[in-house]
Coordinates of C-alpha atoms in Angstrom, one line a residue:
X297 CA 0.0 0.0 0.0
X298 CA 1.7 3.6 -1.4
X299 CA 0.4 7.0 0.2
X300 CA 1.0 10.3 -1.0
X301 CA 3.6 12.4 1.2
X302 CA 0.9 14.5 2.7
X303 CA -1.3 12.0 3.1
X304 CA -3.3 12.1 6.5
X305 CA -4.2 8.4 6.8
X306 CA -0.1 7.7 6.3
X307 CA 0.6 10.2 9.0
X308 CA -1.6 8.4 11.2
X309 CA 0.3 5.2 10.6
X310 CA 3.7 6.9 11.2
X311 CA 2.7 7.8 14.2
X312 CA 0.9 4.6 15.6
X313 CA 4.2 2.5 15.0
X314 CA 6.9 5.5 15.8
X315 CA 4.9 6.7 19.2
X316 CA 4.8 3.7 21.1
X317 CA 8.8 3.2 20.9
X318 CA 8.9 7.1 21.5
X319 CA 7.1 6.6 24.8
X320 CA 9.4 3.4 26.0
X321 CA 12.3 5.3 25.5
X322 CA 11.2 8.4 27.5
X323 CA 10.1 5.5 30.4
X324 CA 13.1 4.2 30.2
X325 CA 15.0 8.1 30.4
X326 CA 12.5 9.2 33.2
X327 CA 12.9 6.1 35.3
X328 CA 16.9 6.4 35.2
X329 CA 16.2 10.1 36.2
X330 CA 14.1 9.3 39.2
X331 CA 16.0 6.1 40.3
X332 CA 13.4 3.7 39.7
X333 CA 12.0 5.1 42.8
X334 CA 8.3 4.1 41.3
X335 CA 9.5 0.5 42.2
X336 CA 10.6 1.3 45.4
X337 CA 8.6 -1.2 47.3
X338 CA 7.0 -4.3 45.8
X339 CA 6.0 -8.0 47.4
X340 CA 6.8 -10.9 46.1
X341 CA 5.8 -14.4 45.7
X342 CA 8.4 -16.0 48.4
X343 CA 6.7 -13.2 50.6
X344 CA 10.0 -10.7 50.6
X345 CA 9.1 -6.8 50.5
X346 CA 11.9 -5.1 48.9
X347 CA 13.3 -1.5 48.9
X348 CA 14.9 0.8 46.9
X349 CA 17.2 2.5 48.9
X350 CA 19.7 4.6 46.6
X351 CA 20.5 4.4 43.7
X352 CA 23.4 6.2 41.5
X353 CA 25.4 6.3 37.9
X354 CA 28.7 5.3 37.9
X355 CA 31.8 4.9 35.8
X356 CA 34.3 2.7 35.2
X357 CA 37.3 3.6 33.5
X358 CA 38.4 1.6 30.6
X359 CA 41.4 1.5 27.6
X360 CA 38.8 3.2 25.2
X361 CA 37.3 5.6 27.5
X362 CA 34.7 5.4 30.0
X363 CA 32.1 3.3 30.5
X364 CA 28.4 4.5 32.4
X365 CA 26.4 2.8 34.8
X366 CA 24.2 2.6 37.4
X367 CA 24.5 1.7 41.2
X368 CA 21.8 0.3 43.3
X369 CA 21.4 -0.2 47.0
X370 CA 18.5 -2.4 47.7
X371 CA 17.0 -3.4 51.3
X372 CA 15.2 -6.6 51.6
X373 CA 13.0 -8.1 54.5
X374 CA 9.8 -10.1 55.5
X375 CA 8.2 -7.9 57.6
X376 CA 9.1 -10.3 60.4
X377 CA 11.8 -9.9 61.9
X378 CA 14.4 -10.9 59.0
X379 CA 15.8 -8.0 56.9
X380 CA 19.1 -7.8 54.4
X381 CA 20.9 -5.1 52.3
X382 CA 22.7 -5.3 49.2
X383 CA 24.5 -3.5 46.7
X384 CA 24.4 -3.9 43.1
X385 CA 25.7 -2.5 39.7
X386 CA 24.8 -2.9 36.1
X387 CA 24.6 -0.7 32.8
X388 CA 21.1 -0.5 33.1
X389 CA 19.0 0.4 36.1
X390 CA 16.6 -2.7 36.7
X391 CA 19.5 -4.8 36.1
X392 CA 21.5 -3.1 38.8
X393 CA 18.4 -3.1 41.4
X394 CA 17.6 -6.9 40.3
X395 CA 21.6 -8.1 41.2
X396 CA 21.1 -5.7 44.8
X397 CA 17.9 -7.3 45.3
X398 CA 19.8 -10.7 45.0
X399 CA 22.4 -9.9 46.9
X400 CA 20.1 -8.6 49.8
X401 CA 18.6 -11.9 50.4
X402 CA 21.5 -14.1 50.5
X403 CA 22.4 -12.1 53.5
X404 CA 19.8 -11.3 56.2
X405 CA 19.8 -11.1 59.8
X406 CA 17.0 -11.9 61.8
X407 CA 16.2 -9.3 64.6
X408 CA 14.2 -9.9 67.8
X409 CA 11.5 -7.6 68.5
X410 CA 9.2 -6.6 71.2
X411 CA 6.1 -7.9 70.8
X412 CA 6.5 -8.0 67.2
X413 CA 6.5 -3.9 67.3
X414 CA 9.3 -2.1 68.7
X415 CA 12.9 -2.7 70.2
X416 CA 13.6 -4.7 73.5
X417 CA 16.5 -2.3 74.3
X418 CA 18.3 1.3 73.0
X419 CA 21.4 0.7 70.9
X420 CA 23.7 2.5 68.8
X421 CA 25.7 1.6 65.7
X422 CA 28.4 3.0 63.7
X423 CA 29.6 2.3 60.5
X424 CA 32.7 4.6 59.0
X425 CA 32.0 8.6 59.5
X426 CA 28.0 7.1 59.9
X427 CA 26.6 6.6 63.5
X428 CA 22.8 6.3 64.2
X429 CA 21.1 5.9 67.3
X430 CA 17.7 3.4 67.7
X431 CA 15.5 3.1 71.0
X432 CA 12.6 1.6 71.6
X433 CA 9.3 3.5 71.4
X434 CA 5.3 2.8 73.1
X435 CA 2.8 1.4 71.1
X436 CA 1.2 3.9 68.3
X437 CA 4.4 5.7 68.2
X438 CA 5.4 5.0 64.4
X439 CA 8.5 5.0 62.8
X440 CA 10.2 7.9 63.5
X441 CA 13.3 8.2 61.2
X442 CA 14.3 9.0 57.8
X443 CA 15.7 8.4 54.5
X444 CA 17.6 4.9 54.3
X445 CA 16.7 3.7 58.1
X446 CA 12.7 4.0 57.3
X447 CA 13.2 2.1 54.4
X448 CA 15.0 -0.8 56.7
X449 CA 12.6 -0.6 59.5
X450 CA 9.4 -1.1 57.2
X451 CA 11.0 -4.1 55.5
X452 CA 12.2 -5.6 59.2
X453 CA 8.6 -5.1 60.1
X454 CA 9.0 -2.7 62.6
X455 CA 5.9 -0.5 63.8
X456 CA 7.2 2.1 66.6
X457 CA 10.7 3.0 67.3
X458 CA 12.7 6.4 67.2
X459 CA 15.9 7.0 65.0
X460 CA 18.6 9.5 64.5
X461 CA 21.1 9.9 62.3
X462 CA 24.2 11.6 63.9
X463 CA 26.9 11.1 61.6
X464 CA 27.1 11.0 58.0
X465 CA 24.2 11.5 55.5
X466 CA 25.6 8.6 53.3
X467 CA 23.3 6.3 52.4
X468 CA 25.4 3.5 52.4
X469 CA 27.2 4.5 55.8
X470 CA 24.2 4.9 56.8
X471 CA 22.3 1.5 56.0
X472 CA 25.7 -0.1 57.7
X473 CA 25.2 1.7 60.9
X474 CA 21.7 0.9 61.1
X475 CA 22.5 -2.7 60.6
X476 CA 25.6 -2.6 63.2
X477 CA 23.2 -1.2 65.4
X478 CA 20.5 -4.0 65.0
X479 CA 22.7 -6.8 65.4
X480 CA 23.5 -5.8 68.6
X481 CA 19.8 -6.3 69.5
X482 CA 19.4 -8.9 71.8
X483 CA 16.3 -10.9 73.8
X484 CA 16.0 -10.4 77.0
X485 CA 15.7 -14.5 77.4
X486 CA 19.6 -14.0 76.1
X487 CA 20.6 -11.4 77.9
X488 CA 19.6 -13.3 81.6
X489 CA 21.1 -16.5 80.2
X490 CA 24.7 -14.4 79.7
X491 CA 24.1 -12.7 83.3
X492 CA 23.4 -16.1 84.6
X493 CA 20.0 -15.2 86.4
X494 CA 16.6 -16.0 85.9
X495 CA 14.8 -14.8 83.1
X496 CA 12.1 -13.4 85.7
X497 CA 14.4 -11.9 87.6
X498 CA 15.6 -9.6 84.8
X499 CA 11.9 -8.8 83.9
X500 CA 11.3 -7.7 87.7
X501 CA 14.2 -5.0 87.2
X502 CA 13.0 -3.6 84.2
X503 CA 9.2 -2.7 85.4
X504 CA 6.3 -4.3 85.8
X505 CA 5.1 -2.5 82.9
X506 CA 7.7 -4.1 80.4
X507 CA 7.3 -7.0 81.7
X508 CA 3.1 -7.1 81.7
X509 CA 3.7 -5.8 77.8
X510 CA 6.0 -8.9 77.2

């Protein structure tokens, strides 16, 4: 089938086969722009909830010049009480996030919690120039933090707890400290077996409140 140059029903053609690789290219450009921070959070089928934390291009010097791409930093948990990070890099951005995402679940912690909510205890981690503070909050509280340690304590499954950042604003550093910190988190059941006294015992001296909410 031939059409005139200026013919309209040729134009319309044109543009249903030129506009739809048009549009995939500038969802492509905008999603590199924006660091795929549409897909920040999604669940999957094994039940993970995953995180976009960061995500940044890079270069990597070569004998015919540079070569560009992207850097991801991904946080992965279930929501209950298990929660990994990883780091990931690729020439193209769902690539990157994909090998983070992978890397994120092949190294999780698990991380007691109080009554499935909060903290048992206040600690404090430090990772490089990045130190962060966590402590326990009351019921209805909320997460109360920012930026990369949000993102760590929805995926954990964390409901109240209070956060600050006193050190560098790094993400990575950041993410570090915050893990640092939550490894030194430990059950009260664990911390009377290393004092060698009774698990009640340690209860009494933290309140009868703690221990009714327990």
């Amino acid at each position: 089938m031939t059409f005139a140059p200026g013919d309209p029903q040729r134009c319309r053609i044109l543009s249903a086969t030129v506009l739809p690789e048009k549009n995939k290219e500038q969802d492509m450009a905008q999603e590199r722009r924006d660091g795929g921070r549409g897909r920040d959070r999604e669940e999957r089928d094994d039940g993970m909830v995953d995180k976009l934390v960061h995500i940044n291009r890079v270069a990597k010097v070569v004998k015919g010049g540079r070569r560009f791409g992207f850097a991801a930093l991904v946080v992965v948990g279930d929501q209950k009480g298990r929660v990994g990070f990883g780091h990931g890099k690729a020439r193209e951005v769902p690539e990157a996030i994909r090998k983070a995402t992978e890397s994120a679940k092949r190294d999780m912690i698990f991380v007691p919690l109080r009554s499935g909510r909060t903290l048992h205890h206040d600690v404090e981690g430090r990772w490089g120039a990045g130190r962060v503070l966590l402590r326990a909050a009351k019921q209805g509280t909320g997460i109360i933090a920012g930026g990369p340690m949000r993102a760590v304590f929805e995926t954990l499954g964390m409901h109240d707890v209070v956060a600050k950042s006193m050190g560098s604003s790094n993400p990575y550093n950041m993410v570090r400290a915050t893990f640092d910190a939550l490894k030194s988190q430990m059950h009260p059941k664990d911390v009377a077996a290393a004092r060698g006294i009774k698990y009640s015992t340690l209860q009494a001296r933290r309140g009868t409140a703690v221990a009714a909410e327990e």
